[in-house]
Amino acid sequence: MAALPPLRRLLALRGHRRLLSTTTPAASSSNPPTPEAVLYDIHSLSKDPSQALAVFRRSAAAGQPVSSAAYNLTLRTLASHPSSAQRHFWPFLREMQEAGHSVDQGTYLAALASFKKASLTADYASLTAHYNKFRKGANSAAAAAAAAAAEAVRDHDAAGLDSRLADIGLLPLTETTVITVLRELREYPIKALAFFRWAEQQQGYTHSSVAYNAMARVLGREESVPEFWDLIQEIKAAGMHVDIDTYLKLSRNFQKRHMVREAVELYELMMDGPFKPSQQDGPIIIRRISLGRSPDLELVNRVVNKFEAVWGVKTKELLDGVHRALTSNGKFDEAAEIVQTMRDQGHQPDNVTYSQLVYGLCKAGKLEDARKVLDEMEAEGCVPDLKTWTLLIQGYCSAGDVDRAVQYFTEMIEKGLDADADLLDVILKGLCSHEKVEEAYSLFVEMVDKAELRPFQGTCQRLIGDLLRVNKLEEALALLKTMKTCKFPAFVDPFHPYIAKHGTVEDARNFFKALTVKTSPAPAVYVDVLKLFFAEGRYSEAQELLYKCPNHIRKHPHVTKLFESIKVESASAS
């Protein structure tokens, strides 16, 4: 492969290029009224539900194709704002049902999240009930036929599909039916493709762009990448396009699954077409690339090329993304040139920019250089924030220098910054991993009990495990009480085997007390501890503990059965 031009050269200033709008470019008015164009127009108005609904209405009134995807996208948009949710959501949902379209899972979850955020409790409950009713197949025979077809496809090879599907009642096929079956088969991409091919051979039915997009969403998985790109070529050859809603779902899925090459290639495809993603997408993809162990600068290069070709401007977010990739790869000279490019364009480096440099230097083992960055920031009037300090402290913890990490943690506090749960988790992990468990517990008490910082549940659980590992039961029990105060679920798993093996009867009683809120712990907790005492051969301690348990526990059937079984075993052994 030929050497790629350095990113700094790609990002050189081009004074003759004009500054384009920072909003998503609108679909051309010359575009035919395709389903993709309707979706694009609705998506571009996602922050203005009334206008998005108006676009939907105009499209439907003009006879333009209005697909299930358009209904779902409009419904999600209406749910995203409290005023439109209360005025338009339910009438539109009824209209959607009357048109034969159903709410897909993504729309359902997005609407629920919006209702919860807006405290629309009644709407939340009503939508849950509506969706559950639909999922049970109570809405129509068509849904039952689609579910039966999906089951047949899952259970049989492609060779036998024709005879299996012919008798189910799917024919004549409709676009809605095909999409419903594909949705049911989303966890079986190759089998879904077999159904897709069967459907296109049925008389009187032709796949539309909506069906192709539904198929693309199903194939966008690691196990079906070749089939996915073959389908994309088929879509292009048919003069159709990947719609913006499908693109967003696929791109998120690719990034979530660490399929960054696929995310970049899809981004390039969309940027070459009429329905371009927003400016934010390029930097987001570059950031995802940068999260890898060794970010692929070729992929960054490709995103930058396509971004500049379309937008003609280098945003601060794009430059930060490139800077992040370079620093993560240890290319600090090139990263410095990117910072200079920022300055030349009037973008001042901020905590985001400097934090990336601190992270990269720590990753490269240049801890002293990373510490100096904070001094340089202050000299330039950019006060290091909590994130910057956290990255520095994490770097020292990862390198094993936990003493310096604590030193800088203290320095940060002295500068007036308050730690958060993330930083507390970082430094406690560092301390415990270097056998400084008591120091970790003391710091936890200082920050949580005295400074009233609310920790992560996982932080408490890990610290309990480490305390028991070094035989600090009293401290672990105190931490268990703290979890109760924070209203975290009781974390009992490590206590049972520890107390049964190393603890006394009084330790077991203190454990039960630590779990007591208004009433004693559940009988199962007592039974588990008693069982483990028996497993360790500590029969007399188990008997003594039983005598000191509450009366309702001593008489509980499970406890009685446990002790009777032990008596039987003892009698048999003698």
Coordinates of C-alpha atoms in Angstrom, one line a residue:
M1 CA 0.0 0.0 0.0
A2 CA 1.3 3.4 -0.9
A3 CA 2.3 5.7 1.9
L4 CA -0.6 8.0 2.9
P5 CA 0.1 11.8 3.1
P6 CA 0.5 12.9 6.7
L7 CA -2.7 14.1 8.4
R8 CA -1.1 17.4 9.1
R9 CA -0.8 18.0 5.3
L10 CA -4.4 17.0 4.7
L11 CA -5.4 19.6 7.3
A12 CA -3.3 22.4 6.0
L13 CA -5.1 25.7 5.6
R14 CA -7.0 26.2 2.3
G15 CA -7.7 29.9 2.3
H16 CA -9.5 29.8 -1.0
R17 CA -12.2 27.5 0.3
R18 CA -15.4 29.1 1.5
L19 CA -17.0 28.3 4.9
L20 CA -20.0 26.1 4.4
S21 CA -23.1 26.0 6.7
T22 CA -22.6 24.0 9.9
T23 CA -26.0 22.4 9.5
T24 CA -26.8 19.2 7.6
P25 CA -27.1 19.9 3.9
A26 CA -30.7 19.7 2.9
A27 CA -31.8 17.1 0.3
S28 CA -31.9 18.6 -3.1
S29 CA -35.3 19.9 -4.3
S30 CA -34.7 18.0 -7.5
N31 CA -34.6 14.7 -5.8
P32 CA -37.6 12.5 -6.7
P33 CA -40.1 11.9 -3.9
T34 CA -38.5 8.7 -2.7
P35 CA -38.9 7.1 0.7
E36 CA -35.3 8.0 1.5
A37 CA -36.0 11.7 0.7
V38 CA -39.0 11.7 3.0
L39 CA -37.0 10.2 5.8
Y40 CA -34.2 12.7 5.3
D41 CA -36.5 15.7 5.5
I42 CA -38.2 14.4 8.7
H43 CA -34.8 13.6 10.3
S44 CA -33.5 17.1 9.5
L45 CA -36.4 18.5 11.5
S46 CA -36.0 16.2 14.5
K47 CA -35.5 19.2 16.9
D48 CA -38.8 20.7 15.6
P49 CA -41.5 18.0 16.0
S50 CA -44.3 20.3 14.6
Q51 CA -42.4 20.9 11.4
A52 CA -41.4 17.3 11.1
L53 CA -45.1 16.3 11.4
A54 CA -45.9 18.9 8.8
V55 CA -43.4 17.4 6.4
F56 CA -44.9 14.0 6.9
R57 CA -48.4 15.3 6.3
R58 CA -47.3 17.1 3.1
S59 CA -45.5 14.0 1.8
A60 CA -48.6 11.8 2.4
A61 CA -51.0 14.4 0.9
A62 CA -48.8 14.7 -2.2
G63 CA -49.0 11.0 -2.7
Q64 CA -45.3 10.5 -1.9
P65 CA -44.3 7.1 -0.5
V66 CA -44.7 7.0 3.3
S67 CA -43.1 3.9 4.7
S68 CA -43.2 2.2 8.1
A69 CA -39.8 3.7 8.7
A70 CA -41.2 7.2 8.1
Y71 CA -44.0 6.6 10.5
N72 CA -41.6 5.3 13.2
L73 CA -39.2 8.2 12.8
T74 CA -42.0 10.7 13.0
L75 CA -43.4 9.0 16.1
R76 CA -39.9 9.1 17.8
T77 CA -39.6 12.8 16.9
L78 CA -43.0 13.5 18.4
A79 CA -42.2 11.6 21.6
S80 CA -38.9 13.6 22.1
H81 CA -40.6 16.8 23.1
P82 CA -43.1 17.0 25.9
S83 CA -45.5 19.4 24.2
S84 CA -45.7 17.5 20.9
A85 CA -45.8 14.2 22.9
Q86 CA -49.0 15.2 24.7
R87 CA -50.7 16.8 21.7
H88 CA -49.7 14.7 18.7
F89 CA -48.2 11.4 19.8
W90 CA -51.3 9.3 20.5
P91 CA -53.4 10.5 17.5
F92 CA -50.5 9.9 15.2
L93 CA -50.0 6.4 16.7
R94 CA -53.6 5.6 16.0
E95 CA -53.2 6.9 12.5
M96 CA -50.1 4.7 12.1
Q97 CA -52.0 1.6 13.2
E98 CA -54.9 2.3 10.9
A99 CA -52.4 2.5 8.0
G100 CA -51.2 -1.0 8.9
H101 CA -47.8 -0.1 10.5
S102 CA -46.5 -1.2 13.9
V103 CA -44.1 0.4 16.4
D104 CA -40.7 -1.1 16.1
Q105 CA -38.5 -1.8 19.1
G106 CA -36.1 1.1 18.6
T107 CA -39.0 3.6 18.4
Y108 CA -40.7 2.0 21.5
L109 CA -37.5 2.3 23.6
A110 CA -36.7 5.8 22.4
A111 CA -40.3 7.0 23.2
L112 CA -40.2 5.3 26.6
A113 CA -36.9 7.1 27.4
S114 CA -38.4 10.5 26.3
F115 CA -41.6 9.9 28.4
K116 CA -39.5 9.0 31.4
K117 CA -37.3 12.1 31.0
A118 CA -40.3 14.3 30.8
S119 CA -42.0 12.6 33.7
L120 CA -45.0 11.6 31.5
T121 CA -45.8 8.7 33.7
A122 CA -49.3 7.9 32.3
D123 CA -47.9 8.0 28.7
Y124 CA -45.1 5.7 29.7
A125 CA -47.5 3.2 31.2
S126 CA -49.9 3.4 28.2
L127 CA -47.2 2.9 25.6
T128 CA -45.8 -0.1 27.6
A129 CA -49.3 -1.7 27.6
H130 CA -49.8 -1.0 23.9
Y131 CA -46.5 -2.4 22.9
N132 CA -46.9 -5.6 25.0
K133 CA -50.3 -6.2 23.5
F134 CA -48.9 -5.9 20.0
R135 CA -46.0 -8.2 20.9
K136 CA -48.4 -10.9 22.0
G137 CA -49.8 -10.9 18.4
A138 CA -53.3 -9.7 19.4
N139 CA -53.4 -7.1 16.6
S140 CA -54.1 -9.1 13.5
A141 CA -53.8 -12.4 11.6
A142 CA -51.1 -10.8 9.5
A143 CA -48.8 -10.5 12.5
A144 CA -49.4 -14.1 13.4
A145 CA -48.6 -15.2 9.9
A146 CA -45.4 -13.1 9.9
A147 CA -44.4 -14.7 13.2
A148 CA -45.1 -18.2 11.8
A149 CA -43.0 -17.4 8.7
A150 CA -40.1 -16.2 10.8
E151 CA -40.2 -19.4 12.9
A152 CA -40.3 -21.5 9.7
V153 CA -37.2 -19.6 8.3
R154 CA -35.3 -20.0 11.6
D155 CA -36.0 -23.8 11.7
H156 CA -35.3 -24.8 8.1
D157 CA -32.7 -24.5 5.4
A158 CA -33.2 -22.2 2.4
A159 CA -33.8 -25.1 0.1
G160 CA -37.1 -26.0 1.9
L161 CA -38.4 -22.5 2.3
D162 CA -40.7 -22.4 -0.7
S163 CA -42.9 -25.2 0.4
R164 CA -42.9 -24.2 4.0
L165 CA -43.8 -20.6 3.4
A166 CA -46.4 -21.2 0.8
D167 CA -49.0 -22.6 3.2
I168 CA -48.5 -20.0 6.0
G169 CA -50.7 -17.3 4.6
L170 CA -48.2 -14.6 3.7
L171 CA -49.3 -14.4 0.1
P172 CA -49.9 -12.0 -1.6
L173 CA -46.9 -10.4 -0.1
T174 CA -46.8 -6.8 1.1
E175 CA -43.9 -4.5 2.0
T176 CA -45.1 -4.4 5.6
T177 CA -45.2 -8.1 5.9
V178 CA -41.7 -8.5 4.5
I179 CA -40.3 -5.9 6.9
T180 CA -42.1 -7.6 9.9
V181 CA -40.6 -11.0 9.1
L182 CA -37.1 -9.4 8.7
R183 CA -37.5 -7.7 12.0
E184 CA -38.4 -11.0 13.6
L185 CA -35.2 -12.6 12.0
R186 CA -32.8 -9.8 13.0
E187 CA -30.7 -12.2 15.1
Y188 CA -30.4 -14.6 12.1
P189 CA -29.0 -12.4 9.3
I190 CA -28.2 -15.2 6.8
K191 CA -31.6 -16.8 7.3
A192 CA -33.3 -13.4 6.9
L193 CA -31.5 -12.9 3.6
A194 CA -32.8 -16.3 2.5
F195 CA -36.3 -15.1 3.2
F196 CA -35.6 -11.8 1.4
R197 CA -34.5 -13.7 -1.7
W198 CA -37.6 -15.9 -1.5
A199 CA -39.8 -12.9 -1.3
E200 CA -38.4 -11.2 -4.4
Q201 CA -39.3 -14.2 -6.4
Q202 CA -43.0 -14.1 -5.5
Q203 CA -45.3 -13.0 -8.3
G204 CA -46.7 -9.4 -7.9
Y205 CA -44.2 -8.3 -5.3
T206 CA -41.0 -6.2 -5.9
H207 CA -38.6 -5.0 -3.1
S208 CA -38.8 -1.3 -2.6
S209 CA -36.0 0.8 -1.1
V210 CA -37.8 0.4 2.3
A211 CA -37.4 -3.3 2.2
Y212 CA -33.8 -3.1 1.0
N213 CA -33.0 -0.8 3.9
A214 CA -34.7 -3.1 6.4
M215 CA -32.6 -6.0 5.0
A216 CA -29.4 -3.9 5.3
R217 CA -30.1 -3.2 9.0
V218 CA -30.4 -6.9 9.6
L219 CA -27.1 -7.8 7.7
G220 CA -25.1 -5.1 9.4
R221 CA -23.4 -7.6 11.7
E222 CA -19.9 -9.1 11.9
E223 CA -21.0 -12.5 10.8
S224 CA -22.7 -11.2 7.6
V225 CA -20.3 -8.3 6.4
P226 CA -19.8 -9.8 2.9
E227 CA -23.5 -10.2 2.4
F228 CA -24.1 -6.7 3.7
W229 CA -21.8 -5.0 1.2
D230 CA -23.2 -7.2 -1.6
L231 CA -26.6 -5.9 -0.7
I232 CA -25.3 -2.3 -0.6
Q233 CA -24.0 -2.7 -4.2
E234 CA -27.4 -4.1 -5.2
I235 CA -29.1 -1.1 -3.7
K236 CA -26.8 1.3 -5.6
A237 CA -27.3 -0.6 -8.9
A238 CA -31.1 -0.3 -8.5
G239 CA -30.8 3.5 -8.2
M240 CA -31.8 3.4 -4.6
H241 CA -30.0 4.7 -1.5
V242 CA -29.4 3.8 2.1
D243 CA -31.8 6.1 4.0
I244 CA -30.6 8.3 6.9
D245 CA -32.4 6.4 9.6
T246 CA -30.8 3.1 8.4
Y247 CA -27.4 4.8 8.2
L248 CA -27.6 6.1 11.8
K249 CA -28.7 2.7 13.2
L250 CA -26.0 0.9 11.2
S251 CA -23.3 3.3 12.1
R252 CA -24.1 3.2 15.8
N253 CA -24.1 -0.6 15.6
F254 CA -20.8 -0.8 13.8
Q255 CA -19.2 1.5 16.3
K256 CA -20.6 -0.4 19.2
R257 CA -19.3 -3.7 17.8
H258 CA -15.9 -2.1 17.1
M259 CA -16.5 -2.5 13.3
V260 CA -14.8 0.8 12.6
R261 CA -13.8 0.0 9.1
E262 CA -17.4 -0.7 8.2
A263 CA -18.5 2.5 9.9
V264 CA -16.0 4.5 7.8
E265 CA -16.9 2.8 4.5
L266 CA -20.6 3.5 5.2
Y267 CA -19.8 7.1 6.1
E268 CA -18.0 7.5 2.8
L269 CA -20.9 6.0 0.9
M270 CA -23.4 8.4 2.6
M271 CA -21.2 11.4 2.1
D272 CA -21.0 10.6 -1.7
G273 CA -24.8 10.4 -1.9
P274 CA -27.7 12.9 -1.6
F275 CA -28.5 12.2 2.0
K276 CA -25.4 13.3 3.9
P277 CA -24.9 12.7 7.6
S278 CA -24.5 15.8 9.9
Q279 CA -21.2 17.4 10.6
Q280 CA -21.1 15.7 14.0
D281 CA -20.8 12.3 12.5
G282 CA -17.2 12.6 11.2
P283 CA -15.7 13.6 14.5
I284 CA -17.8 10.9 16.3
I285 CA -16.4 8.2 14.0
I286 CA -12.8 9.5 14.4
R287 CA -13.3 9.4 18.2
R288 CA -14.4 5.8 18.0
I289 CA -11.4 4.9 15.9
S290 CA -9.2 6.6 18.5
L291 CA -10.5 4.5 21.3
G292 CA -8.7 1.5 19.9
R293 CA -5.4 0.3 21.3
S294 CA -3.6 1.5 18.2
P295 CA -5.9 3.8 16.2
D296 CA -5.9 3.2 12.5
L297 CA -4.7 6.5 11.0
E298 CA -5.6 5.4 7.5
L299 CA -9.3 5.3 8.6
V300 CA -8.9 8.7 10.2
N301 CA -7.4 10.0 7.0
R302 CA -10.3 8.7 5.0
V303 CA -12.9 10.4 7.2
V304 CA -11.0 13.7 7.2
N305 CA -10.8 13.6 3.3
K306 CA -14.5 13.0 3.0
F307 CA -15.4 15.5 5.6
E308 CA -13.4 18.3 3.9
A309 CA -14.6 17.4 0.5
V310 CA -18.2 17.9 1.6
W311 CA -18.0 20.6 4.2
G312 CA -15.0 22.6 3.1
V313 CA -14.2 23.5 6.7
K314 CA -12.2 22.0 9.6
T315 CA -14.2 22.2 12.8
K316 CA -12.8 22.2 16.3
E317 CA -14.4 18.8 16.8
L318 CA -12.8 17.4 13.7
L319 CA -9.4 18.7 14.7
D320 CA -9.8 17.3 18.2
G321 CA -10.6 13.9 16.8
V322 CA -7.5 13.9 14.6
H323 CA -5.4 15.2 17.6
R324 CA -6.8 12.4 19.8
A325 CA -5.8 9.7 17.2
L326 CA -2.3 11.1 16.8
T327 CA -1.6 11.4 20.6
S328 CA -3.0 7.9 21.2
N329 CA -0.5 6.6 18.6
G330 CA 2.3 8.5 20.2
K331 CA 2.7 10.9 17.2
F332 CA 3.2 14.0 19.4
D333 CA 5.0 16.1 16.8
E334 CA 2.2 15.8 14.4
A335 CA -0.3 16.3 17.2
A336 CA 1.4 19.6 18.0
E337 CA 1.0 20.7 14.4
I338 CA -2.7 20.0 14.7
V339 CA -2.9 22.2 17.7
Q340 CA -1.2 25.0 15.7
T341 CA -3.7 24.5 13.0
M342 CA -6.4 25.0 15.6
R343 CA -4.8 28.3 16.7
D344 CA -4.4 29.5 13.1
Q345 CA -8.2 29.0 12.5
G346 CA -9.1 30.8 15.7
H347 CA -9.8 27.7 17.8
Q348 CA -8.1 27.8 21.2
P349 CA -7.0 24.4 22.6
D350 CA -9.1 23.6 25.6
N351 CA -9.4 20.9 28.3
V352 CA -10.6 18.5 25.7
T353 CA -7.4 19.0 23.6
Y354 CA -5.0 19.0 26.5
S355 CA -6.7 15.9 28.1
Q356 CA -6.1 14.0 24.9
L357 CA -2.4 14.9 25.1
V358 CA -2.2 13.9 28.8
Y359 CA -3.8 10.6 27.9
G360 CA -1.4 9.9 25.0
L361 CA 1.7 10.8 27.0
C362 CA 0.6 8.6 29.9
K363 CA -0.1 5.8 27.5
A364 CA 3.4 6.2 26.1
G365 CA 4.9 6.1 29.6
K366 CA 5.9 9.8 29.5
L367 CA 4.4 10.6 32.9
E368 CA 6.5 13.6 33.7
D369 CA 5.7 15.2 30.4
A370 CA 2.1 14.6 31.1
R371 CA 2.3 16.3 34.4
K372 CA 4.1 19.3 32.8
V373 CA 1.1 19.7 30.4
L374 CA -1.1 20.8 33.4
D375 CA 1.5 23.5 34.2
E376 CA 1.5 24.7 30.6
M377 CA -2.3 24.8 30.6
E378 CA -2.4 27.0 33.6
A379 CA 0.3 29.3 32.1
E380 CA -2.0 29.7 29.1
G381 CA -5.0 30.5 31.2
C382 CA -6.7 27.1 30.6
V383 CA -7.4 25.7 34.1
P384 CA -7.2 21.9 34.2
D385 CA -10.6 20.4 34.9
L386 CA -11.6 17.2 36.7
K387 CA -11.2 15.1 33.5
T388 CA -7.7 16.2 32.9
W389 CA -6.6 15.5 36.5
T390 CA -8.4 12.1 36.3
L391 CA -6.4 11.0 33.2
L392 CA -3.2 12.1 34.8
I393 CA -3.9 10.2 38.1
Q394 CA -5.1 7.2 36.1
G395 CA -1.8 7.2 34.1
Y396 CA 0.3 7.1 37.3
C397 CA -1.9 4.3 38.8
S398 CA -1.6 2.3 35.6
A399 CA 2.2 2.7 35.7
G400 CA 2.3 1.5 39.3
D401 CA 3.3 4.8 40.9
V402 CA 0.3 5.0 43.2
D403 CA 2.1 7.3 45.7
R404 CA 2.4 10.0 43.1
A405 CA -1.2 9.4 42.0
V406 CA -2.3 10.1 45.6
Q407 CA 0.0 13.1 45.7
Y408 CA -1.7 14.6 42.6
F409 CA -5.1 13.6 43.9
T410 CA -4.4 15.7 47.0
E411 CA -3.0 18.5 44.9
M412 CA -6.2 18.6 42.8
I413 CA -8.3 18.8 46.0
E414 CA -6.2 21.6 47.3
K415 CA -6.8 23.5 44.1
G416 CA -10.5 23.5 44.8
L417 CA -11.7 20.7 42.6
D418 CA -14.1 18.0 44.0
A419 CA -13.5 14.4 43.1
D420 CA -16.3 12.5 41.5
A421 CA -17.2 8.8 41.5
D422 CA -15.2 8.1 38.4
L423 CA -11.9 9.5 39.9
L424 CA -12.6 7.8 43.2
D425 CA -13.0 4.5 41.4
V426 CA -9.7 5.1 39.5
I427 CA -7.6 5.8 42.5
L428 CA -9.1 3.0 44.7
K429 CA -8.4 0.5 41.9
G430 CA -4.8 1.7 41.7
L431 CA -4.3 1.5 45.5
C432 CA -5.9 -2.0 45.8
S433 CA -4.0 -3.4 42.8
H434 CA -0.8 -2.5 44.6
E435 CA -1.8 -4.0 48.0
K436 CA -2.7 -0.7 49.6
V437 CA -6.2 -1.8 50.6
E438 CA -6.2 -0.1 54.0
E439 CA -5.2 3.2 52.4
A440 CA -7.9 2.7 49.8
Y441 CA -10.5 2.1 52.5
S442 CA -9.4 5.2 54.5
L443 CA -9.6 7.3 51.4
F444 CA -13.1 5.9 50.7
V445 CA -14.3 6.8 54.2
E446 CA -12.8 10.3 53.8
M447 CA -14.5 10.9 50.4
V448 CA -17.8 9.1 50.9
D449 CA -18.6 9.4 54.6
K450 CA -17.1 12.8 55.3
A451 CA -17.1 14.6 51.9
E452 CA -20.5 13.0 51.0
L453 CA -19.4 11.8 47.6
R454 CA -21.8 9.2 46.2
P455 CA -19.6 6.2 44.9
F456 CA -20.4 3.8 42.1
Q457 CA -22.0 0.5 43.1
G458 CA -19.1 -1.4 41.4
T459 CA -16.5 0.6 43.4
C460 CA -18.1 -0.6 46.7
Q461 CA -18.3 -4.2 45.6
R462 CA -14.7 -4.3 44.5
L463 CA -13.5 -2.7 47.7
I464 CA -15.5 -5.2 49.8
G465 CA -13.8 -8.0 47.9
D466 CA -10.3 -6.5 48.5
L467 CA -11.0 -5.9 52.2
L468 CA -12.1 -9.5 52.7
R469 CA -9.0 -10.7 50.8
V470 CA -6.8 -9.0 53.5
N471 CA -9.1 -10.2 56.3
K472 CA -10.6 -6.8 57.1
L473 CA -14.1 -8.0 57.8
E474 CA -15.1 -5.2 60.1
E475 CA -14.3 -2.6 57.5
A476 CA -16.1 -4.7 54.8
L477 CA -19.2 -4.8 57.0
A478 CA -19.1 -1.0 57.5
L479 CA -18.9 -0.7 53.7
L480 CA -21.9 -2.9 53.4
K481 CA -23.8 -0.5 55.6
T482 CA -22.7 2.4 53.4
M483 CA -24.1 0.6 50.4
K484 CA -27.4 0.2 52.2
T485 CA -27.3 4.0 52.9
C486 CA -26.7 4.6 49.2
K487 CA -29.7 2.3 48.5
F488 CA -27.6 -0.1 46.5
P489 CA -28.7 -3.8 46.4
A490 CA -27.2 -5.9 49.2
F491 CA -23.9 -7.4 48.2
V492 CA -23.6 -10.6 50.1
D493 CA -21.8 -13.0 47.8
P494 CA -18.2 -12.7 49.1
F495 CA -19.3 -12.6 52.8
H496 CA -20.9 -16.1 52.9
P497 CA -17.8 -18.1 52.1
Y498 CA -15.5 -15.8 54.0
I499 CA -17.5 -16.0 57.3
A500 CA -18.0 -19.7 56.9
K501 CA -14.3 -20.4 56.5
H502 CA -12.7 -17.7 58.6
G503 CA -15.4 -16.0 60.7
T504 CA -16.8 -16.6 64.2
V505 CA -20.4 -16.9 65.2
E506 CA -20.3 -13.3 66.3
D507 CA -19.0 -12.3 62.8
A508 CA -22.0 -14.0 61.2
R509 CA -24.4 -12.2 63.6
N510 CA -22.7 -8.9 62.7
F511 CA -23.1 -9.7 59.1
F512 CA -26.9 -10.3 59.6
K513 CA -27.1 -7.0 61.5
A514 CA -25.4 -5.1 58.7
L515 CA -28.1 -6.4 56.3
T516 CA -31.0 -5.5 58.7
V517 CA -33.0 -2.4 57.8
K518 CA -36.4 -2.7 59.5
T519 CA -36.6 -6.4 59.5
S520 CA -34.1 -9.3 59.5
P521 CA -32.6 -10.4 56.2
A522 CA -34.4 -13.0 54.1
P523 CA -34.3 -16.6 55.4
A524 CA -32.3 -17.6 52.4
V525 CA -29.3 -15.5 53.7
Y526 CA -29.3 -17.4 57.0
V527 CA -29.7 -20.7 55.2
D528 CA -26.7 -20.0 52.9
V529 CA -24.4 -19.1 55.8
L530 CA -25.5 -22.2 57.8
K531 CA -25.0 -24.4 54.8
L532 CA -21.5 -23.1 54.3
F533 CA -20.7 -23.7 58.0
F534 CA -21.7 -27.3 57.5
A535 CA -19.6 -27.5 54.3
E536 CA -16.6 -26.4 56.3
G537 CA -17.3 -29.1 58.9
R538 CA -18.1 -26.4 61.6
Y539 CA -21.2 -28.2 63.0
S540 CA -20.9 -26.8 66.5
E541 CA -20.6 -23.2 65.3
A542 CA -23.6 -23.7 63.0
Q543 CA -25.6 -25.0 66.0
E544 CA -24.5 -22.1 68.1
L545 CA -25.4 -19.6 65.4
L546 CA -28.8 -21.2 65.0
Y547 CA -29.5 -20.7 68.7
K548 CA -28.7 -17.0 68.3
C549 CA -30.9 -16.5 65.3
P550 CA -34.4 -14.9 65.5
N551 CA -37.2 -17.3 66.4
H552 CA -38.8 -17.2 63.0
I553 CA -35.5 -18.2 61.4
R554 CA -35.0 -21.2 63.9
K555 CA -38.5 -22.4 63.0
H556 CA -38.3 -21.8 59.3
P557 CA -39.0 -25.0 57.2
H558 CA -35.8 -24.6 55.2
V559 CA -33.7 -24.2 58.3
T560 CA -35.4 -27.2 60.0
K561 CA -34.9 -29.3 56.9
L562 CA -31.2 -28.4 56.7
F563 CA -30.5 -29.5 60.3
E564 CA -32.6 -32.6 59.9
S565 CA -30.6 -33.6 56.8
I566 CA -27.4 -33.1 58.8
K567 CA -28.6 -35.4 61.6
V568 CA -29.5 -38.1 59.1
E569 CA -26.1 -37.9 57.5
S570 CA -24.4 -38.1 60.9
A571 CA -26.5 -41.1 61.9
S572 CA -25.6 -42.9 58.6
A573 CA -21.9 -42.1 59.0
S574 CA -21.9 -43.6 62.6

